[in-house]
CSV table of C-alpha atoms and ligand atoms in Angstrom, one decimal:
chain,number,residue,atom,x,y,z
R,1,UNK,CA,72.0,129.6,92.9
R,2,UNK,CA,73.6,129.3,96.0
R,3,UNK,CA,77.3,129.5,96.5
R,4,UNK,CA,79.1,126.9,98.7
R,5,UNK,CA,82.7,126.6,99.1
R,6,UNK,CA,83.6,123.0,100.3
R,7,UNK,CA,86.5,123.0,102.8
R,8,UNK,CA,88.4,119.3,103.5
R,9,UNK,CA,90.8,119.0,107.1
R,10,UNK,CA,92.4,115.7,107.8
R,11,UNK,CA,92.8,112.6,105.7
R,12,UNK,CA,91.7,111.0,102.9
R,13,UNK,CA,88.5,109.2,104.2
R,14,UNK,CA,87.5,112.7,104.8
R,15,UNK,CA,88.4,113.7,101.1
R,16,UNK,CA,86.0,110.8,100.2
R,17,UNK,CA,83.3,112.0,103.0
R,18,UNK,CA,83.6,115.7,101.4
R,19,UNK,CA,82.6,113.9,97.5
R,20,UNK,CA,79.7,111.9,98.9
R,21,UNK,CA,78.5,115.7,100.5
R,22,UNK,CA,79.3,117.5,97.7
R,23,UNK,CA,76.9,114.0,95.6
R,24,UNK,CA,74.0,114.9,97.5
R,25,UNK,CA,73.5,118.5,97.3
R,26,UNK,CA,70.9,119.8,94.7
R,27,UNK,CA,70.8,123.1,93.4
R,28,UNK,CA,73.9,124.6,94.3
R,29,UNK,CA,77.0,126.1,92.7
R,30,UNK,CA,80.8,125.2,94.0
R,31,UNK,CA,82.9,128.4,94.4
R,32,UNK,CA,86.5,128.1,95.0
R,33,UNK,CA,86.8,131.7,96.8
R,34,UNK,CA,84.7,131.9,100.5
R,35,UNK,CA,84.8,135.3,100.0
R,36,UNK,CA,82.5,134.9,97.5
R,37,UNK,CA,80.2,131.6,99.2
R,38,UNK,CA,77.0,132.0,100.3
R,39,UNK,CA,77.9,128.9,102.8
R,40,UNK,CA,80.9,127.4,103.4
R,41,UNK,CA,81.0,123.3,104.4
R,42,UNK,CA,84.0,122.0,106.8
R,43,UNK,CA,84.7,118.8,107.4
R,44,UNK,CA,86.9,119.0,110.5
R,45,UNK,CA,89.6,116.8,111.7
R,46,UNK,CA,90.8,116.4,115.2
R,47,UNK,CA,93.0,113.6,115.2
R,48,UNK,CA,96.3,116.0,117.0
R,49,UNK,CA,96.4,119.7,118.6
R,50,UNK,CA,97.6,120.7,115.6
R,51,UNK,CA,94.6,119.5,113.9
R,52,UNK,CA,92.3,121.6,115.9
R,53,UNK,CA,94.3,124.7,115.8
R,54,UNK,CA,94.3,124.8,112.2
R,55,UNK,CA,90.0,123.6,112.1
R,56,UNK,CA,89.9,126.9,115.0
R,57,UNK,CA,91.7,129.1,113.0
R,58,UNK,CA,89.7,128.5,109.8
R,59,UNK,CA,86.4,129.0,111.4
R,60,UNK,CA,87.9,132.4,113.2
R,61,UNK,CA,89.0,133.2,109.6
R,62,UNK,CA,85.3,133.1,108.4
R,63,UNK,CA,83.8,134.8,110.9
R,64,UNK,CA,85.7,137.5,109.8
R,65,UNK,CA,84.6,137.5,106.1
R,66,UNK,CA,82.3,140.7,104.5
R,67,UNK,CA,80.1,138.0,103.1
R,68,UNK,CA,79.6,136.1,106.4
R,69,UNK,CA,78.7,132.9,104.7
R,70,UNK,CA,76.5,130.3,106.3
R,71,UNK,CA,79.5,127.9,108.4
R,72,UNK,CA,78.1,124.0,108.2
R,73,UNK,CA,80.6,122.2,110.0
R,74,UNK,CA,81.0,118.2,110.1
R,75,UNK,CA,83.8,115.8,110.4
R,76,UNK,CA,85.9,114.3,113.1
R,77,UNK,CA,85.4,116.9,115.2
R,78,UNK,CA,82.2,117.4,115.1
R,79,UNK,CA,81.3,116.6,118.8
R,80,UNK,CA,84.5,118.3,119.9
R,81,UNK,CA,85.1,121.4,119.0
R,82,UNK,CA,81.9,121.7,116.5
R,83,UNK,CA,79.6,121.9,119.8
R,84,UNK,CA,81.9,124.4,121.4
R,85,UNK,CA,81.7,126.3,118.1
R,86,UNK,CA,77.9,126.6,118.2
R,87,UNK,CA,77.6,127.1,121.8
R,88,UNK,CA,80.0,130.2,120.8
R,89,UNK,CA,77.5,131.0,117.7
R,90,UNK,CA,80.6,130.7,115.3
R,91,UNK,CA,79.0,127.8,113.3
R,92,UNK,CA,75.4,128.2,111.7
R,93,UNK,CA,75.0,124.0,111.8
R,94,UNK,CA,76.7,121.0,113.2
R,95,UNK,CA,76.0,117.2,111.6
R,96,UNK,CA,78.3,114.5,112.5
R,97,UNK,CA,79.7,112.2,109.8
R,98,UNK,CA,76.7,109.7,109.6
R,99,UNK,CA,74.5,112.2,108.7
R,100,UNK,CA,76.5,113.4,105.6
R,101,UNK,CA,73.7,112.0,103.0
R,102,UNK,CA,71.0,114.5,104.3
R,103,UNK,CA,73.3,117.1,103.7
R,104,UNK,CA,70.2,118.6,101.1
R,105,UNK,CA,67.7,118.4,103.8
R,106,UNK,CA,70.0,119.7,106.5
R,107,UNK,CA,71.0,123.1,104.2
R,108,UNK,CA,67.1,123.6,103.8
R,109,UNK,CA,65.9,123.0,107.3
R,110,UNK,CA,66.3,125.3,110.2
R,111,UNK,CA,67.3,122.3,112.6
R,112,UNK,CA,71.1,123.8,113.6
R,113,UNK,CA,72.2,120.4,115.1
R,114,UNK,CA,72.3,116.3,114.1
R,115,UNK,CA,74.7,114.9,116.7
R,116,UNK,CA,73.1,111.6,117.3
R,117,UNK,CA,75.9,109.1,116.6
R,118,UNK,CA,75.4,106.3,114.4
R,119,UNK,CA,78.4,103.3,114.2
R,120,UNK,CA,76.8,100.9,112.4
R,121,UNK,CA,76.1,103.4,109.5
R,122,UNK,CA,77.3,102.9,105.9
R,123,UNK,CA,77.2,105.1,102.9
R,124,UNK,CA,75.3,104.3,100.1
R,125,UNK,CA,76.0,107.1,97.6
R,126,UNK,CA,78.0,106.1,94.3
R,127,UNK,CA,80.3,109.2,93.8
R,128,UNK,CA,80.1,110.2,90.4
R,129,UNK,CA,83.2,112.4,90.0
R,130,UNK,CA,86.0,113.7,91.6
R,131,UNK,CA,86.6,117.4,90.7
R,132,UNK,CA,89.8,119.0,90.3
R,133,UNK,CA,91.5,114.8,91.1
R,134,UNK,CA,93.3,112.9,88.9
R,135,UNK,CA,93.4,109.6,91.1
R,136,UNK,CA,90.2,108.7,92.5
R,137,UNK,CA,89.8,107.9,96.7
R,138,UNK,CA,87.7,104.8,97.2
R,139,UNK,CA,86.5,104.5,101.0
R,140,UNK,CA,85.8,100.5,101.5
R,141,UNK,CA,85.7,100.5,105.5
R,142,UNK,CA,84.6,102.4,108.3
R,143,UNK,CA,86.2,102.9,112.1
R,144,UNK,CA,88.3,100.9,114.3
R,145,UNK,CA,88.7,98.1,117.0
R,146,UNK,CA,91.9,98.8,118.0
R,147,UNK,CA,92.4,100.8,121.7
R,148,UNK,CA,95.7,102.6,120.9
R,149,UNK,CA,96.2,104.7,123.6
R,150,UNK,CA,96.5,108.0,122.3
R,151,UNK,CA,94.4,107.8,119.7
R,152,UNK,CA,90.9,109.5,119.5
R,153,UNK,CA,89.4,107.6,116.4
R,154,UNK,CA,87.4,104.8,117.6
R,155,UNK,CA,85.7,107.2,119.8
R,156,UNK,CA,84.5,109.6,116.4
R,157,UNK,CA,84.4,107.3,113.8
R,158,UNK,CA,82.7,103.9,115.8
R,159,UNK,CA,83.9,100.3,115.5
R,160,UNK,CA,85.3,98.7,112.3
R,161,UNK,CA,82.5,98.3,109.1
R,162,UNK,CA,82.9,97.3,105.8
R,163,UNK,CA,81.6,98.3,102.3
R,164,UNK,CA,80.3,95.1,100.5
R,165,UNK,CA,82.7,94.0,97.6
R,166,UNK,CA,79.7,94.7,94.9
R,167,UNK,CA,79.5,98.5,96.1
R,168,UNK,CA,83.3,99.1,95.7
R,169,UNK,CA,83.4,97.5,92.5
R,170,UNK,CA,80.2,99.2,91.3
R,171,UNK,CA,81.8,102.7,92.8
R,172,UNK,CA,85.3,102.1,91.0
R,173,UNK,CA,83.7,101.2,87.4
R,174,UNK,CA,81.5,104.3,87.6
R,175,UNK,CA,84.8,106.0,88.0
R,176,UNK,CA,87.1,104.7,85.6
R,177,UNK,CA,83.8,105.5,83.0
R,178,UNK,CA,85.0,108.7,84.2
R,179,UNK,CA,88.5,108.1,82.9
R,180,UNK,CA,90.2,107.2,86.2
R,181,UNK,CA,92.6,104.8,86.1
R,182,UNK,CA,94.4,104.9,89.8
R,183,UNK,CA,92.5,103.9,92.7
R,184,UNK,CA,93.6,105.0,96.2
R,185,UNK,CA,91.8,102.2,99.0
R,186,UNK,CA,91.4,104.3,102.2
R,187,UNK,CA,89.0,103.9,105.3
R,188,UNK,CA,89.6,104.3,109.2
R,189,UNK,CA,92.0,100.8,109.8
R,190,UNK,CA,91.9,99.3,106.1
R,191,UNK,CA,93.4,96.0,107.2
R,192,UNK,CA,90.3,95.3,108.8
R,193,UNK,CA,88.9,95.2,105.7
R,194,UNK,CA,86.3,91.8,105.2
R,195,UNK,CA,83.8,89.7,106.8
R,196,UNK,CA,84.8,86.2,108.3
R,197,UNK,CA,84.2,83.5,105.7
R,198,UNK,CA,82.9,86.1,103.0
R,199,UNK,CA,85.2,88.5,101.9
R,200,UNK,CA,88.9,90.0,102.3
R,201,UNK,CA,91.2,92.6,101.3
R,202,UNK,CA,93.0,90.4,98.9
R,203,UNK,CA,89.8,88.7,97.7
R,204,UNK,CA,88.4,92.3,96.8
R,205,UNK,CA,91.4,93.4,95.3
R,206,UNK,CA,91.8,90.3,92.6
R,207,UNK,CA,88.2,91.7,91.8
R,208,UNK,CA,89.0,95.3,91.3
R,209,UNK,CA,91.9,93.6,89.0
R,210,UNK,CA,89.2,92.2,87.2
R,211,UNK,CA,87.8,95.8,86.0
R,212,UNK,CA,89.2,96.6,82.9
R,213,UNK,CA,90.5,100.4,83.1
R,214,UNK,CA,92.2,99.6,86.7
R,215,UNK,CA,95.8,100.8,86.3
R,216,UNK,CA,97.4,101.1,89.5
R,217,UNK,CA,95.7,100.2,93.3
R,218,UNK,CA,97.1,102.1,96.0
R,219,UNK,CA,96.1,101.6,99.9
R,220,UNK,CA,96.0,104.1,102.6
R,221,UNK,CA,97.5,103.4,105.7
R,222,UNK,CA,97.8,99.3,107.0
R,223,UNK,CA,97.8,97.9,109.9
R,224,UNK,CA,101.4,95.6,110.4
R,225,UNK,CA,99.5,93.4,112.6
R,226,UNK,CA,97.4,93.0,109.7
R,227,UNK,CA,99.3,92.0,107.1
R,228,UNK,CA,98.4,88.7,106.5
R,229,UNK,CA,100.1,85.7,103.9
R,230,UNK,CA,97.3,86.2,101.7
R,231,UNK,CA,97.7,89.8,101.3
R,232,UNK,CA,101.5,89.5,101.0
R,233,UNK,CA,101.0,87.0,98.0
R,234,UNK,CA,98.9,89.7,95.4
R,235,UNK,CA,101.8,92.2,96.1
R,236,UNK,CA,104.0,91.0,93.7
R,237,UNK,CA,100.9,92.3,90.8
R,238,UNK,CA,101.8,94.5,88.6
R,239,UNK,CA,98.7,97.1,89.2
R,240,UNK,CA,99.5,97.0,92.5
R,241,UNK,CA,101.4,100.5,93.8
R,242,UNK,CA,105.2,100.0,94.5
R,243,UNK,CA,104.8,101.8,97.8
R,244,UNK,CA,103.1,100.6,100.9
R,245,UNK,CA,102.1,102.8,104.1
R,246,UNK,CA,102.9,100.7,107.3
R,247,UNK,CA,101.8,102.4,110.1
R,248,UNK,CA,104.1,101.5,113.0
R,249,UNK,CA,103.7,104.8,115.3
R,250,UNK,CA,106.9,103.8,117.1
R,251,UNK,CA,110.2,101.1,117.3
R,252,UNK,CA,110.4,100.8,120.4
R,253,UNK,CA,109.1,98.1,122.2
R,254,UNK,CA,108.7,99.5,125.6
R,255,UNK,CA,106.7,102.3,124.2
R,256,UNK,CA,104.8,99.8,122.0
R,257,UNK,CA,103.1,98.3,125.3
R,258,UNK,CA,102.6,102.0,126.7
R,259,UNK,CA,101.0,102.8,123.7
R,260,UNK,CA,98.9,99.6,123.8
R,261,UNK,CA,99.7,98.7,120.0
R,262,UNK,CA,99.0,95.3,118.5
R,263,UNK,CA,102.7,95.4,116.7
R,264,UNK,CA,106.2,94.9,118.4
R,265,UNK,CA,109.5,95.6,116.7
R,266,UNK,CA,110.7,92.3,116.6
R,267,UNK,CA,107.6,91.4,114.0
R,268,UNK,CA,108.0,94.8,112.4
R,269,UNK,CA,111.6,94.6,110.8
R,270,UNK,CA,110.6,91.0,109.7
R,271,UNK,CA,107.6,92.6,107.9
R,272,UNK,CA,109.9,95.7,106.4
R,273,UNK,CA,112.5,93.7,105.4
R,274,UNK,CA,110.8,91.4,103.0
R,275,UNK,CA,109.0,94.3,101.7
R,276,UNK,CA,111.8,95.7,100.9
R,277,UNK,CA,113.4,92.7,99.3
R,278,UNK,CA,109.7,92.5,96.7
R,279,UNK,CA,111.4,96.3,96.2
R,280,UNK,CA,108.6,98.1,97.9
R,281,UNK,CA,109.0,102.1,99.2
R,282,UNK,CA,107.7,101.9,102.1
R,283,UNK,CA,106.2,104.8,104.5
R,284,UNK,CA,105.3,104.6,108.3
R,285,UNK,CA,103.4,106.8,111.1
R,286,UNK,CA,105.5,107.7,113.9
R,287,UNK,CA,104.8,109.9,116.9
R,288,UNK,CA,107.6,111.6,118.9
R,289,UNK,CA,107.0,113.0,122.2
R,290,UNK,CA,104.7,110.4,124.1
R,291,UNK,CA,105.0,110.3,127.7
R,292,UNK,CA,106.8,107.7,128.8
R,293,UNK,CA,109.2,108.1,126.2
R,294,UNK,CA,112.5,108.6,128.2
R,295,UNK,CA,116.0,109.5,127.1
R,296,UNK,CA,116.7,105.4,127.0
R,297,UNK,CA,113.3,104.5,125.5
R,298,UNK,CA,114.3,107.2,122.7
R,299,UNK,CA,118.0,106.0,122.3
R,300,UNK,CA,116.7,102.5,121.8
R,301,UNK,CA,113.7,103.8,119.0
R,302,UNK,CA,116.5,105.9,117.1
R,303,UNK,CA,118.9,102.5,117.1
R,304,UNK,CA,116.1,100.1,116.1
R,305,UNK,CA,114.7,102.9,113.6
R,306,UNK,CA,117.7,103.4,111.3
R,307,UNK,CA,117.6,99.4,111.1
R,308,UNK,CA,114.4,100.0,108.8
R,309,UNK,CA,114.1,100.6,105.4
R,310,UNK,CA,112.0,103.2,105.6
R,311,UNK,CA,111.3,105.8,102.7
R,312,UNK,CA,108.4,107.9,103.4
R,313,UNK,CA,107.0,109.2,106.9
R,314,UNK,CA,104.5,110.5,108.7
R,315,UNK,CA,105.8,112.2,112.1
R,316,UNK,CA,104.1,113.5,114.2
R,317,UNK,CA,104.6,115.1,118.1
R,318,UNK,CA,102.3,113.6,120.5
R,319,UNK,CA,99.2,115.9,121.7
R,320,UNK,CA,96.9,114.6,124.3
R,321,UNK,CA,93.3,113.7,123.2
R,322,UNK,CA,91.0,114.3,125.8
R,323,UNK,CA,89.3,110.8,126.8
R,324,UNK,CA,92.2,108.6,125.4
R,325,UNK,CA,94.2,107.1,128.2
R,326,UNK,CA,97.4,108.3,127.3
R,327,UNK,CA,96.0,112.1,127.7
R,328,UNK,CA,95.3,110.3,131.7
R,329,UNK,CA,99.6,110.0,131.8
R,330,UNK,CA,101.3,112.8,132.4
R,331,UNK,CA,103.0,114.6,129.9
R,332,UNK,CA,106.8,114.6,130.5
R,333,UNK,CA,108.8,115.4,127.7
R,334,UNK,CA,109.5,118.7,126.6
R,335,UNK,CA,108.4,120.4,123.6
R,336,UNK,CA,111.5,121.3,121.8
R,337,UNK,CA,113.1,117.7,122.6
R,338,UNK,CA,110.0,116.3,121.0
R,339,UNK,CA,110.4,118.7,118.0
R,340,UNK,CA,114.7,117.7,117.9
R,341,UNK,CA,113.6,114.1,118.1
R,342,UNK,CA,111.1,114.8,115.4
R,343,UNK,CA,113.5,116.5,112.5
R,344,UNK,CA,116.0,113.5,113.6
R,345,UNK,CA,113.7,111.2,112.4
R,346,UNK,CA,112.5,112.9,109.4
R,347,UNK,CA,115.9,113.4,108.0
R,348,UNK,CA,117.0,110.0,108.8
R,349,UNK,CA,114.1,109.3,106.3
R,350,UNK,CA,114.6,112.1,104.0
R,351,UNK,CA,118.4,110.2,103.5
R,352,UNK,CA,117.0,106.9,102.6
R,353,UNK,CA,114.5,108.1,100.1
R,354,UNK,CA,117.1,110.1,98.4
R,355,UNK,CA,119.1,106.4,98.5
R,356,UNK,CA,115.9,104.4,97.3
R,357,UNK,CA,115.9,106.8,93.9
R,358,UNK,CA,119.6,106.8,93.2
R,359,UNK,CA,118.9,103.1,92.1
R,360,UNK,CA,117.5,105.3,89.1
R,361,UNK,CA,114.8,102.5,88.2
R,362,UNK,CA,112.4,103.0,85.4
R,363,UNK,CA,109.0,105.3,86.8
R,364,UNK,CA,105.6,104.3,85.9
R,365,UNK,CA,103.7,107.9,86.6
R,366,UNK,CA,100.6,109.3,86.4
R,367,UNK,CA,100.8,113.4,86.2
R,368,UNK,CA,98.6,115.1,88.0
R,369,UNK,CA,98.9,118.6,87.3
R,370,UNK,CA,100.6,121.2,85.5
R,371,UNK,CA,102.7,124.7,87.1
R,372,UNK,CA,104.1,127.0,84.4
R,373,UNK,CA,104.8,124.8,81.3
R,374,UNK,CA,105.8,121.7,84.5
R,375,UNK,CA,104.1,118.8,84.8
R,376,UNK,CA,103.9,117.0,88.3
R,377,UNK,CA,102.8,113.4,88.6
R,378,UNK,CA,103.9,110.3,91.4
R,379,UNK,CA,105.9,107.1,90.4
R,380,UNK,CA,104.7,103.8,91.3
R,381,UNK,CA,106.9,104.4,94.4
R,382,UNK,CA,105.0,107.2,95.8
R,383,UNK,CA,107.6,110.2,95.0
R,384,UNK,CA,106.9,113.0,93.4
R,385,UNK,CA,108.6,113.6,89.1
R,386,UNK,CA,108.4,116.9,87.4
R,387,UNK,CA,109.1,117.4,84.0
R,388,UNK,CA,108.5,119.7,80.8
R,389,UNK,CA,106.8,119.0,78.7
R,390,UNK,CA,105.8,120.7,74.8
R,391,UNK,CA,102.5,118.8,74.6
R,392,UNK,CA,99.6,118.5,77.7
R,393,UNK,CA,100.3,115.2,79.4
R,394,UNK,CA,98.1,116.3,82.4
R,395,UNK,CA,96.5,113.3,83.8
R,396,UNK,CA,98.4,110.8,81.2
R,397,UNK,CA,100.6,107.6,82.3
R,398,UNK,CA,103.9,108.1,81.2
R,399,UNK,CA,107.1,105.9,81.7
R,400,UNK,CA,110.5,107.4,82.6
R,401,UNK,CA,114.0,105.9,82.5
R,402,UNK,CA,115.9,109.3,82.5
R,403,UNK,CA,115.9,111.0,84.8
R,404,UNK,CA,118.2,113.4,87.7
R,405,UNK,CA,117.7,113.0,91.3
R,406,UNK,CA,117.2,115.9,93.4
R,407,UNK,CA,116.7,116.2,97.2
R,408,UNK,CA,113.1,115.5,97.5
R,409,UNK,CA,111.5,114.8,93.8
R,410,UNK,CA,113.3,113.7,90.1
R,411,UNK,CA,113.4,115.5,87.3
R,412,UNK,CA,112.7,114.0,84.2
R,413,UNK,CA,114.6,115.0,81.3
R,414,UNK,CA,112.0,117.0,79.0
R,415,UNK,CA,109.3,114.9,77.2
R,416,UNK,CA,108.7,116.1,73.5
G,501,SF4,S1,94.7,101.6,114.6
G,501,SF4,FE1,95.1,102.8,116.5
G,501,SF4,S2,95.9,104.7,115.7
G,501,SF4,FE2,94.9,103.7,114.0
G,501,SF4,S3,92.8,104.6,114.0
G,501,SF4,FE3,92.8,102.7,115.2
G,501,SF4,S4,93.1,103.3,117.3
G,501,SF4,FE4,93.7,105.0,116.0
């Protein structure tokens, strides 16, 4: 049978686009070595430079293999840097996201290219399983209508779609049949989840409640302009994750507008602070390095920044994406202030996490794996617990009141 190694770049919509490839292939066997795959399937990201590089580097790294395996790229960057690829002959076949579903027929044909764009398009396929997971990544929207300047999205994943509520629900019980019992909600811009009059994000998640088997919801990253009364109301349930992922991208408000972002700092604190007070963790995005951002615009982002009670981040240095406007703005700040002003931020956060779990409260966790005789597994709050463990409690909820803090996870004292 024939041997495909499955290889996942970027977020976790493409973790999700990865399972719904991996549904609708027939006849093949998974390998986990692509020295040993007959083809190897990429689903590229290309949201930052970085992003590329590492895509680039992969697919130079394959080329080089004794077993030359069959490269089958998709993703993100499919009509980026996947063209240039097969212009180059260093990719066997290109297919962009909306043609996932005919993976099958694309493997057995000898047609090397689907590019033709489709932003209206919607999965259909019910994912059975998740391999090798222990929380399962539920993908309930599609694209975005935001213009944020330096952002590339829109223009590779199309404008905002929904999944109907009654394919979610169906797609979640089939899972916890598996024996799932955490559900991460992830898309392109989640918060603009719903159809006028019909559905919303807090309408769909009182229904997930409603699925017996539905421990803990978790969301991927929200929108702050987004979060509306409604949705602040069903975060005080008990199912719902402890930690929220805020994506601000900057505090200053200058930068904001240069940006063109739909939030402002004066709404944002508002927003963070009475999160914080319903005892949320709370992550953000936040890119360093635009231009624009001057020594003043920085000193007023680091002063408005440590008002926030921030927990987790995502930071990121600014990289020009060719067709977004900011990549039309000239690039002005230097790349080891970027990377200074980067670490800054990161350890300002790194401080208040430590903070957040020195109030020692009782953990809710779900373990996900196992390393020499240690069991690893997140809290409710989104940080990480290992602890040791006589009996397997891989994939088991367990509840923790003791426990030592160390710099970036807790240790639970051993569970007999
Ligand atoms: S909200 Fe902004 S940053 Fe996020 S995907 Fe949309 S355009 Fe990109």
């Amino acid at each position: 049978m024939t041997r495909i190694f499955f290889k996942t770049f970027g977020c976790r919509t493409n973790i999700v686009d990865m399972q719904i490839i991996k549904t609708n292939i027939k006849d093949y066997t998974t390998t986990y070595d692509e020295k040993d795959a007959d083809i190897v399937v990429v689903n590229s990201c290309t949201v930052t430079n970085g992003a590329d590089s590492d895509v680039r580097a992969y697919i130079n790294k394959l080329n080089k293999l004794p077993n030359k395996p069959n490269i089958v790229y998709t993703g993100c960057g499919s009509l980026s840097q996947g063209k240039r690829f097969l212009l180059e002959n260093k990719i066997d076949k290109l297919f962009t996201p909306n043609h996932k579903e005919k993976i099958d027929q694309i493997l057995k044909n000898l047609q090397q290219c689907y590019d033709t764009q489709d932003f209206v398009h919607i999965d259909d396929t019910i994912i059975e399983d998740y391999q090798d997971k222990t929380k399962a990544f539920i993908k309930i929207q599609e694209g975005c209508d935001f213009s944020c300047g330096y952002c590339i999205i829109p223009q590779v994943r199309g404008h905002s779609r929904s999944y109907e509520p009654s394919f979610i629900l169906k797609q979640i019980k089939t899972l916890v049949d598996r024996g799932f019992g955490e559900f991460v909600l992830t898309g392109t811009n989640i918060g603009s989840y719903g159809k006028k009059g019909r559905y919303t994000l807090p309408s769909l998640l009182k229904d997930i409640h409603n699925i017996k088997g539905v421990c803990r919801v978790r969301f991927g990253s929200v929108e702050p302009s987004q979060i509306t009364d409604e949705f602040k109301e069903i975060l005080d349930e008990p199912w719902i994750a402890k930690q929220l992922h805020i994506a601000l991208q900057h505090t200053s408000e200058t930068m904001l507008k240069i940006m063109n972002r739909r939030n402002n700092f004066k709404t944002d604190i508002k927003l963070l602070e009475f999160l914080s007070e319903k005892g949320f963790a709370i992550g953000t995005d936040f890119i360093v390095g635009h231009p624009g951002e001057t020594e003043a615009i920085w000193q007023e982002a680091v002063t408005n920044f440590k008002l926030l009670p921030l927990t987790h981040i995502h930071c990121f240095r600014y990289s020009p994406r060719k067709g977004t406007k900011s990549a039309l703005l000239k690039t002005d700040i230097d790349g080891n202030i970027a990377k200074e002003r980067l670490n800054y931020i990161k350890e300002i956060v790194a401080q208040n996490n430590h903070n957040f779990r020195l109030l020692k409260q009782p953990l809710k966790v779900l373990i996900e794996q196992e390393k020499e005789g240690i069991y690893i597994g997140f809290d409710q709050f989104y940080n990480k617990l290992k602890i040791k463990s006589s009996i397997d409690i891989c994939k088991k909820w367990i509840t923790i009141k003791d426990y030592e803090v160390k710099t970036d996870y807790n240790l639970g004292s051993a569970f007999i």
